[in-house]
CSV table of C-alpha atoms and ligand atoms in Angstrom, one decimal:
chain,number,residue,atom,x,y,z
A,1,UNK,CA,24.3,-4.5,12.4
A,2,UNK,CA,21.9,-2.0,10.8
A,3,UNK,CA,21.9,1.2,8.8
A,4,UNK,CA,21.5,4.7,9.9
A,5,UNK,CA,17.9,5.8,8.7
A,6,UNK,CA,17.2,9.0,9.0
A,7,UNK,CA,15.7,10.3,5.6
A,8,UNK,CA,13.1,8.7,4.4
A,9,UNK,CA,12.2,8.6,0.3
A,10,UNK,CA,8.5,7.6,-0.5
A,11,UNK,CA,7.6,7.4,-4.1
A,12,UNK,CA,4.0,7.4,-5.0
A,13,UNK,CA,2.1,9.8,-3.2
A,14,UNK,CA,-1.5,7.7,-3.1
A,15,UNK,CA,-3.7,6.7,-0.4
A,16,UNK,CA,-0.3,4.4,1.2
A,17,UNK,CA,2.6,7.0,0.2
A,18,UNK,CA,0.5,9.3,2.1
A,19,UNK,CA,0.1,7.3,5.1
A,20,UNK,CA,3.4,5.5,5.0
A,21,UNK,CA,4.5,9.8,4.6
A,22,UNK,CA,2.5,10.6,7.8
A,23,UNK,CA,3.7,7.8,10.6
A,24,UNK,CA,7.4,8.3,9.5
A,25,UNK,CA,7.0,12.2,9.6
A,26,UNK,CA,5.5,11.5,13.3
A,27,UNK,CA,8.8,9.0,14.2
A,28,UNK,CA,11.0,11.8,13.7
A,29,UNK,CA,12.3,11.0,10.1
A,30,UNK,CA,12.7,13.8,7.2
A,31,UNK,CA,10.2,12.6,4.3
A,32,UNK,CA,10.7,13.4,0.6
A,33,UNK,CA,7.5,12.6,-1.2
A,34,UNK,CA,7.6,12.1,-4.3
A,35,UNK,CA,4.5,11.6,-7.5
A,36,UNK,CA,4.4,12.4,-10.8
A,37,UNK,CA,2.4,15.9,-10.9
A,38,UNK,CA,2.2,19.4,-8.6
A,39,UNK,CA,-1.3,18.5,-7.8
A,40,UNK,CA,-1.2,15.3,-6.7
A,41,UNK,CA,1.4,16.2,-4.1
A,42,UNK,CA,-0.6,19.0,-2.8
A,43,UNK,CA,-3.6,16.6,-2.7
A,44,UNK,CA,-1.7,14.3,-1.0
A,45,UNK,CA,0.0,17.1,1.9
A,46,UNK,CA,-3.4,18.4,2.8
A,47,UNK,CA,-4.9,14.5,3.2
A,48,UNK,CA,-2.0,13.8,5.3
A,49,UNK,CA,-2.6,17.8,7.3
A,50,UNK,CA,-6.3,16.6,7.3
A,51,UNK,CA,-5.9,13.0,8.5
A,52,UNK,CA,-3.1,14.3,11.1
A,53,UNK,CA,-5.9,16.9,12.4
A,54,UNK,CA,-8.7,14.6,12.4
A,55,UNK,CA,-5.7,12.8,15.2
A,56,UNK,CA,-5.7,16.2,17.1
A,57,UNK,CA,-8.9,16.3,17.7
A,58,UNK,CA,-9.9,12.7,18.7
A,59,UNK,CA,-6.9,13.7,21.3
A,60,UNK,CA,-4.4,10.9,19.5
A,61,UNK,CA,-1.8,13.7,19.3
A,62,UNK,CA,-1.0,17.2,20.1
A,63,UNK,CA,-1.3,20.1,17.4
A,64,UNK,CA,2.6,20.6,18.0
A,65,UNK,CA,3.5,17.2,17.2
A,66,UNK,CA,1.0,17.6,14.3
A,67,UNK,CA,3.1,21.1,12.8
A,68,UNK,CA,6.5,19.7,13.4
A,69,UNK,CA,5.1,15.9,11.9
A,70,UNK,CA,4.3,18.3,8.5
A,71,UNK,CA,7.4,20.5,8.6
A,72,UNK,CA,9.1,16.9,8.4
A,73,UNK,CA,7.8,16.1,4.9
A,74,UNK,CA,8.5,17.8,1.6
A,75,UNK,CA,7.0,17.0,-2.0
A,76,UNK,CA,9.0,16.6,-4.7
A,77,UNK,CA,8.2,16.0,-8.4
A,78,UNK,CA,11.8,16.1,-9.4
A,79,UNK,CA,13.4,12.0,-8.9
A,80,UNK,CA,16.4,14.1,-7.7
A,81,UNK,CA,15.2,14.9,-4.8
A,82,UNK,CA,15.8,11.2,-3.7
A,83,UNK,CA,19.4,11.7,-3.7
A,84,UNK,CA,20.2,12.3,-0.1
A,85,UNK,CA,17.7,9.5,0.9
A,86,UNK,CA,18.7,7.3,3.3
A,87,UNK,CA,15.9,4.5,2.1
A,88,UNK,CA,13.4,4.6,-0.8
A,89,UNK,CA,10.1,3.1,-0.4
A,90,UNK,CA,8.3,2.5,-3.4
A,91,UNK,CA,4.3,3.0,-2.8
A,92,UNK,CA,3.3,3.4,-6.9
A,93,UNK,CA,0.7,1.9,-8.3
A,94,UNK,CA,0.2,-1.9,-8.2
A,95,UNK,CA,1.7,-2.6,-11.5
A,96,UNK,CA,5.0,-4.6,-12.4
A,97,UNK,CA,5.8,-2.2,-15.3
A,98,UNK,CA,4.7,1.0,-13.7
A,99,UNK,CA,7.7,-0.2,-10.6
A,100,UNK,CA,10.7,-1.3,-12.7
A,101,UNK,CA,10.3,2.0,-14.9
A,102,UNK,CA,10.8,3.6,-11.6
A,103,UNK,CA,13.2,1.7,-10.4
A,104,UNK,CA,15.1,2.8,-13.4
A,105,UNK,CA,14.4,5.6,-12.7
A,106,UNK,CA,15.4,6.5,-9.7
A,107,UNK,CA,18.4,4.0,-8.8
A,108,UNK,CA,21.2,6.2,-10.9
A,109,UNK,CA,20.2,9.4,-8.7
A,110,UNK,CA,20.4,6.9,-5.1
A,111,UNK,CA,23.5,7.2,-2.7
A,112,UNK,CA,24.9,3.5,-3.1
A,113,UNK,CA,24.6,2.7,0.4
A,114,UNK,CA,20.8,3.5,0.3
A,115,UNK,CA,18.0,0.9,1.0
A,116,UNK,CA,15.1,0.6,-1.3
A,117,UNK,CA,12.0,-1.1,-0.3
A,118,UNK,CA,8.4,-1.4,-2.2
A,119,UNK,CA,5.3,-2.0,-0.3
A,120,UNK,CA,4.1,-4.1,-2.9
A,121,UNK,CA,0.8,-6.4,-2.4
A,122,UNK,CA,1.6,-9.2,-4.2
A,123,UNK,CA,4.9,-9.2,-6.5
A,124,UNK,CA,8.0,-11.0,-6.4
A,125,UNK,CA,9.9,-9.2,-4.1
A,126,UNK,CA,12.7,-11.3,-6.1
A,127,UNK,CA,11.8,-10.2,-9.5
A,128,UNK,CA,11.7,-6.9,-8.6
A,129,UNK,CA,15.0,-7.0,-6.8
A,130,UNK,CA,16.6,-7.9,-10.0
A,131,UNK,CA,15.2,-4.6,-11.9
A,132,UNK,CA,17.4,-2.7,-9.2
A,133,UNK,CA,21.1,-2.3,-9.0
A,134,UNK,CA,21.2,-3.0,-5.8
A,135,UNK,CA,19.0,-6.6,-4.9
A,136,UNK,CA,21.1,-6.9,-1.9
A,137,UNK,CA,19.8,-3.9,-0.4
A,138,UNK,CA,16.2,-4.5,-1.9
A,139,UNK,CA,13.2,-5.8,0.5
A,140,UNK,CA,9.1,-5.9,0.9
A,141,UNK,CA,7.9,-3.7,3.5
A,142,UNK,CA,4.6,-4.1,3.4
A,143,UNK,CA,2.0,-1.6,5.2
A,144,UNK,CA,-1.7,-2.2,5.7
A,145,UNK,CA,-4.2,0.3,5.1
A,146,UNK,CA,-4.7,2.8,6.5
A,147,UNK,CA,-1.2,3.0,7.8
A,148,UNK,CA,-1.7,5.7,10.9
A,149,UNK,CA,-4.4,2.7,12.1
A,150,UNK,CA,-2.7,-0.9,11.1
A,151,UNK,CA,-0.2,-2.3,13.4
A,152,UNK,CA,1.1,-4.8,11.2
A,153,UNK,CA,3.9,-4.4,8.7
A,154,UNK,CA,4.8,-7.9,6.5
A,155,UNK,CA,8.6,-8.2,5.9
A,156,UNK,CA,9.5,-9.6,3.1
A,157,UNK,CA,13.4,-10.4,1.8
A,158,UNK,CA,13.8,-11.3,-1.7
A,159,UNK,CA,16.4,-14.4,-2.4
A,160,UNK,CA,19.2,-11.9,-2.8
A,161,UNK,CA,18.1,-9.3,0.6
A,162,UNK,CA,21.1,-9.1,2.5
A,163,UNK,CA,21.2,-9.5,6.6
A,164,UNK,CA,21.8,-5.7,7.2
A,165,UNK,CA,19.1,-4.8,5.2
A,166,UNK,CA,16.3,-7.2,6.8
A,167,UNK,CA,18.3,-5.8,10.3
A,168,UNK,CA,18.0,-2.5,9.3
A,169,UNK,CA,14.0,-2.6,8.1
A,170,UNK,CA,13.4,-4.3,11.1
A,171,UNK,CA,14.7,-1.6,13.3
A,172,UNK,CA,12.8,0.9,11.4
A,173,UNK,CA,10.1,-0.7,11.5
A,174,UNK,CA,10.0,-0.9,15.2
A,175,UNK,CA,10.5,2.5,15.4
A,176,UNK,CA,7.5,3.6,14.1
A,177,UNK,CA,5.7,1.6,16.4
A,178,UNK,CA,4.6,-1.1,13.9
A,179,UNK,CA,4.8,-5.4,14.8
A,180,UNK,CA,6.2,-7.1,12.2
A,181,UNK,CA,5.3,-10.3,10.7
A,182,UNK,CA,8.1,-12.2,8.3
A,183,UNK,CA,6.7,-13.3,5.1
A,184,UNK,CA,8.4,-15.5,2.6
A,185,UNK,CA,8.6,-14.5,-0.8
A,186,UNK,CA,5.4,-16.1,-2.4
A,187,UNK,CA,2.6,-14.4,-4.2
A,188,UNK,CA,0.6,-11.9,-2.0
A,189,UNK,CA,3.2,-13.3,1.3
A,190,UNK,CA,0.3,-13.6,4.0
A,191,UNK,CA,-2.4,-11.3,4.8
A,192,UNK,CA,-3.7,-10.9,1.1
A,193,UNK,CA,-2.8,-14.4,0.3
A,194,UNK,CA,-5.9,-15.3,2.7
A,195,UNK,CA,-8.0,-12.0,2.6
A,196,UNK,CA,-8.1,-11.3,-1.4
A,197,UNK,CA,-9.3,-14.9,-2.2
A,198,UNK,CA,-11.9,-14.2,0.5
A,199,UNK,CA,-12.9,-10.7,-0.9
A,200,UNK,CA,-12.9,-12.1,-4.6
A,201,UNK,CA,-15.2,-14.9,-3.3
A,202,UNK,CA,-17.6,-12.3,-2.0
A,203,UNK,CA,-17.5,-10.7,-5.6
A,204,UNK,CA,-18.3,-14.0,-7.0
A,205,UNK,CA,-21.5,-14.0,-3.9
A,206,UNK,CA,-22.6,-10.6,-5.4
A,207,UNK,CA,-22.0,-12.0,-9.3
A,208,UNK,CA,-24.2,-15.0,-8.7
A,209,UNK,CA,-26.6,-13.1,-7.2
A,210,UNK,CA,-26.6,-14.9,-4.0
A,211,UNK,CA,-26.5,-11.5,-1.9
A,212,UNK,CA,-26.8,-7.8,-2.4
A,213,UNK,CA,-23.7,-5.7,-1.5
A,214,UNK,CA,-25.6,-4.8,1.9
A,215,UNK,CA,-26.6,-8.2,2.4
A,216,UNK,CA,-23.1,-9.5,2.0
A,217,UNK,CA,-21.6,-6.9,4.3
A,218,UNK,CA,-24.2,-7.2,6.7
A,219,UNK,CA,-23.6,-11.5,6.8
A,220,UNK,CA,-20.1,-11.0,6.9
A,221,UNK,CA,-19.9,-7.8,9.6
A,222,UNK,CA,-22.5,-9.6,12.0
A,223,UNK,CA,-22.0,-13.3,10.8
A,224,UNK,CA,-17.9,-13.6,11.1
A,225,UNK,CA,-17.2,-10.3,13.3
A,226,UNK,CA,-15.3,-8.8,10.4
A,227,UNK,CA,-14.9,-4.7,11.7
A,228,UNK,CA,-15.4,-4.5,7.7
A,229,UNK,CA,-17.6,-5.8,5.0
A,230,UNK,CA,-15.8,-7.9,2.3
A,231,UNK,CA,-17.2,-5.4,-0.2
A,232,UNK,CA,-16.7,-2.2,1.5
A,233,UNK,CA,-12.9,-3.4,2.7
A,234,UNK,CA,-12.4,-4.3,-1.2
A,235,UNK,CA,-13.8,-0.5,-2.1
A,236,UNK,CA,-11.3,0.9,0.7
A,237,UNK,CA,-8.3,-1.1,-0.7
A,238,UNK,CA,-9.1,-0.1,-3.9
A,239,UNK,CA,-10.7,-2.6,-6.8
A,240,UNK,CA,-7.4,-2.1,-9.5
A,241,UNK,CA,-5.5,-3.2,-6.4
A,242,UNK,CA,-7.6,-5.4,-5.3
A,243,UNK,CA,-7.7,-6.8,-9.0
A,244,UNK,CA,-3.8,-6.9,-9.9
A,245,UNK,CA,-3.4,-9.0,-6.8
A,246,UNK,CA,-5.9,-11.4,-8.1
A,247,UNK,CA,-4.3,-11.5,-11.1
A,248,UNK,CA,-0.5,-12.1,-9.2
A,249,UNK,CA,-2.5,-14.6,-7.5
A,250,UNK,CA,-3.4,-16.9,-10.8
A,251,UNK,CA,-0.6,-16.2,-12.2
A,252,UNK,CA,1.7,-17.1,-10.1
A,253,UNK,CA,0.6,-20.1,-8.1
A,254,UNK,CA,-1.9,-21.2,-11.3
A,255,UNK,CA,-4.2,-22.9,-9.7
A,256,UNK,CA,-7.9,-22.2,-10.8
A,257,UNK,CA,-9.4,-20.8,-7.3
A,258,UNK,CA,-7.9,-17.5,-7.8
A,259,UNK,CA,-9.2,-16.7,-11.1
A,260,UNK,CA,-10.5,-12.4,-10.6
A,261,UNK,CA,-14.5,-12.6,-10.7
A,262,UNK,CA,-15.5,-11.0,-13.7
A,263,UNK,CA,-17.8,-8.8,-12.0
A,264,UNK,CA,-14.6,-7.0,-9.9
A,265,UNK,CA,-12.7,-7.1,-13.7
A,266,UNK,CA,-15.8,-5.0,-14.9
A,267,UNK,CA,-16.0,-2.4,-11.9
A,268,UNK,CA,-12.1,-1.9,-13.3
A,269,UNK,CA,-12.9,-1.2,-16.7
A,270,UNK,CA,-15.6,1.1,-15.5
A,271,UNK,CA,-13.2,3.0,-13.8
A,272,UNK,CA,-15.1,2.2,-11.0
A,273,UNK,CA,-12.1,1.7,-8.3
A,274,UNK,CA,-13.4,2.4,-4.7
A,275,UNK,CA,-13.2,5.2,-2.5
A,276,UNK,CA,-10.6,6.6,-4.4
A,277,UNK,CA,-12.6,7.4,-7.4
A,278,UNK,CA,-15.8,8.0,-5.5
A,279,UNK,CA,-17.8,5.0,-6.6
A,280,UNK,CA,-17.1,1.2,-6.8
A,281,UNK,CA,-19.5,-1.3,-4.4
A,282,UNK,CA,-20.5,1.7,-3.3
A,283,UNK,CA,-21.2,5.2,-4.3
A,284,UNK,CA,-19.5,7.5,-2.0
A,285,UNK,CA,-20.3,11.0,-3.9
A,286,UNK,CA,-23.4,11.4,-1.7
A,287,UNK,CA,-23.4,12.1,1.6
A,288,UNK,CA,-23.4,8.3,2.9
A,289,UNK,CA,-22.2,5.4,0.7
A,290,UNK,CA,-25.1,4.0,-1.5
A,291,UNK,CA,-24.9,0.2,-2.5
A,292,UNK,CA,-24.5,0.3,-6.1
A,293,UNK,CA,-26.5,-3.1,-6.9
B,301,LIG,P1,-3.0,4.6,-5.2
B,301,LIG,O1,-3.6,4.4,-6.5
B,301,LIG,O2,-3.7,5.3,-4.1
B,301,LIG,O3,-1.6,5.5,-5.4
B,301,LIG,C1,-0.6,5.2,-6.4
B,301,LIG,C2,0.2,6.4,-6.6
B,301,LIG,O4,1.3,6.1,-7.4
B,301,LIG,C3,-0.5,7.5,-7.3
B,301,LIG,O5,-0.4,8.7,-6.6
B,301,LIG,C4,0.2,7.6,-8.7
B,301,LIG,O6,0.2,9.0,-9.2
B,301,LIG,C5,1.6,7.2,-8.3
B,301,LIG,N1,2.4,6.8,-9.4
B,301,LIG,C6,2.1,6.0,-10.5
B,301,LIG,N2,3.1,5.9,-11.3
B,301,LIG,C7,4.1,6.6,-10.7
B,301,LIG,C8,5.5,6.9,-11.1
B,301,LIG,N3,6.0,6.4,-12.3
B,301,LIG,N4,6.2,7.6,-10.3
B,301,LIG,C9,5.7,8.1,-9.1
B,301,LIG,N5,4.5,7.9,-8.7
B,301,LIG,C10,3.7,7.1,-9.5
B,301,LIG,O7,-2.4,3.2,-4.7
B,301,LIG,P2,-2.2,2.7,-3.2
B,301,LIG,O8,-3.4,2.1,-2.7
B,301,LIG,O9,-1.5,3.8,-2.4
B,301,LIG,O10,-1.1,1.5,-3.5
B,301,LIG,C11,0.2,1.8,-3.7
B,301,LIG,C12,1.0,0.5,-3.4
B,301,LIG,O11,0.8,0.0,-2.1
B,301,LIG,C13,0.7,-0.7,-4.4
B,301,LIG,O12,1.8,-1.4,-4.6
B,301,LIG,C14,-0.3,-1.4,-3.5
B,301,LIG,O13,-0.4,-2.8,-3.9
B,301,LIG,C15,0.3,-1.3,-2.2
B,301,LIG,N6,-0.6,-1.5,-1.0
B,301,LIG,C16,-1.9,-1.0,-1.1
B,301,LIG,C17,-2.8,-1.2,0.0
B,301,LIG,C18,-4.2,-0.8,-0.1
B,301,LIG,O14,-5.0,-1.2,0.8
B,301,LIG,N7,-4.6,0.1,-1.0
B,301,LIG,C19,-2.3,-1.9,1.1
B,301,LIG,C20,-1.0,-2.3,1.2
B,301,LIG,C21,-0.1,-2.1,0.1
């Protein structure tokens, strides 16, 4: 037995809230997305109009699919908005504080049958069921990056997620054309349990001095067949994302191996976080990405 989705909250309007915003819109589901400011929302519509055209014209979709995708999705700045939502997924920044203040937030405004999920990377999907008033109706649903691309979608319950909820997810999941992959609730669950150690480790390469950032990606892009270099993947993800899950990493399982490379810790104070912010292991404000050591 499963829930009735049909609208769709998404709080946090950044690179996932935007795709996670886009492939619902495409399934057929009404999308409320919500962020803290005007402009960020209207940053976040035109990616989503630019990344669904960019679709159009490699011939992935048809510019009438594209229009009525859009006219699916609303921004919202006001919590609520979320009122009539079916489920809530929570896409806000990687920060434990930053998602129980909204969870606070937002719970008093939900219908009390709704689902809430978070796409978090790496936190207890436990410990954040417990900030809710609902950890019954509270599970991971975790996206990959960028979401219009990544087939995979990591389940996660929490020790209190109820049947109907993990029923319902996985139906919804299904219908937006996504495989799913069940994850227990342990720090970073599967894929960045494996790939952030490995990207942190490439850090560490570039600290020691072992490689440059091209020579890295190069060894790794033609040496393992990664489609990405560690580097430039760890750019694309983000590097304060990349670093909180680090962070959940040694924290929660304490074991020395995960300790964050001070060299991605210092990229974070720099304010140096990626793509996102233009620069990080690469400079992206030129035309092409520039190595920046
Ligand atoms: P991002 O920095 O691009 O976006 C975060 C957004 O959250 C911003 O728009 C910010 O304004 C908003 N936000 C912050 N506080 C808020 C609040 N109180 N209320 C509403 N909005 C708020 O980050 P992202 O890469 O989209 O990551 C979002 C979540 O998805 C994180 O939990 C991250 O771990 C997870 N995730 C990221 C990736 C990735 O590759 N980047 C992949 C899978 C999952």
């Amino acid at each position: 037995m499963s829930v009735m989705i049909k609208n769709v909250g998404i709080v946090g309007a950044g690179q996932m809230g935007c795709g996670i915003a886009h492939v619902c819109s495409l399934a057929g589901y009404k999308v409320t997305l919500y962020d803290l400011s005007k402009e960020r929302i209207e940053a976040s519509l035109a990616t989503i109009n630019g990344n669904m055209a960019r679709q159009v014209t490699n011939g992935k979709m048809g510019d009438d699919e594209r229009k009525t995708a859009l006219s699916y999705i609303t921004g919202s700045t006001d919590v609520q908005d979320l009122a009539s939502m079916d489920l809530v997924i929570e896409a806000a920044t990687e920060d434990e504080n930053v998602k129980r203040k909204i969870f606070g937030q937002i719970c008093p405004v939900l219908k009390p049958e709704a689902l809430l999920a978070t796409n978090t990377s790496s936190l207890s999907i436990t410990r954040l069921a417990a900030a809710t008033d609902r950890p019954e109706q509270f599970m991971g649903i975790h996206f990959m990056n960028p979401v219009p691309v990544m087939k995979l979608v990591e389940l996660v319950r929490g020790i209190a997620t109820g049947e109907k909820t993990f029923e319902t997810a996985k139906d919804f999941v299904r219908s937006l054309d996504k495989t799913i992959t069940v994850a227990e609730d342990f720090p970073a669950f599967i894929v960045n349990r494996i790939l952030l150690p490995m990207i942190n480790e490439a850090i560490y390469t570039l600290y020691e001095g072992v490689g440059s950032v091209e020579a890295i990606d190069t060894a790794m892009k033609l040496g393992a067949n990664h489609p990405m270099g560690p580097l430039q993947l760890a750019d694309f993800i983000g590097l304060d994302t990349c670093l909180s899950i680090m962070q959940v990493l040694h924290d929660g399982l304490a074991d020395s191996k995960y300790r964050p490379c001070p060299l991605l810790v210092k990229y974070v104070e720099a304010g140096w976080l990626g793509r996102k912010s233009g620069r990080g292991f690469y400079d992206y404000r030129g035309e092409v990405p520039v190595p920046t050591r």
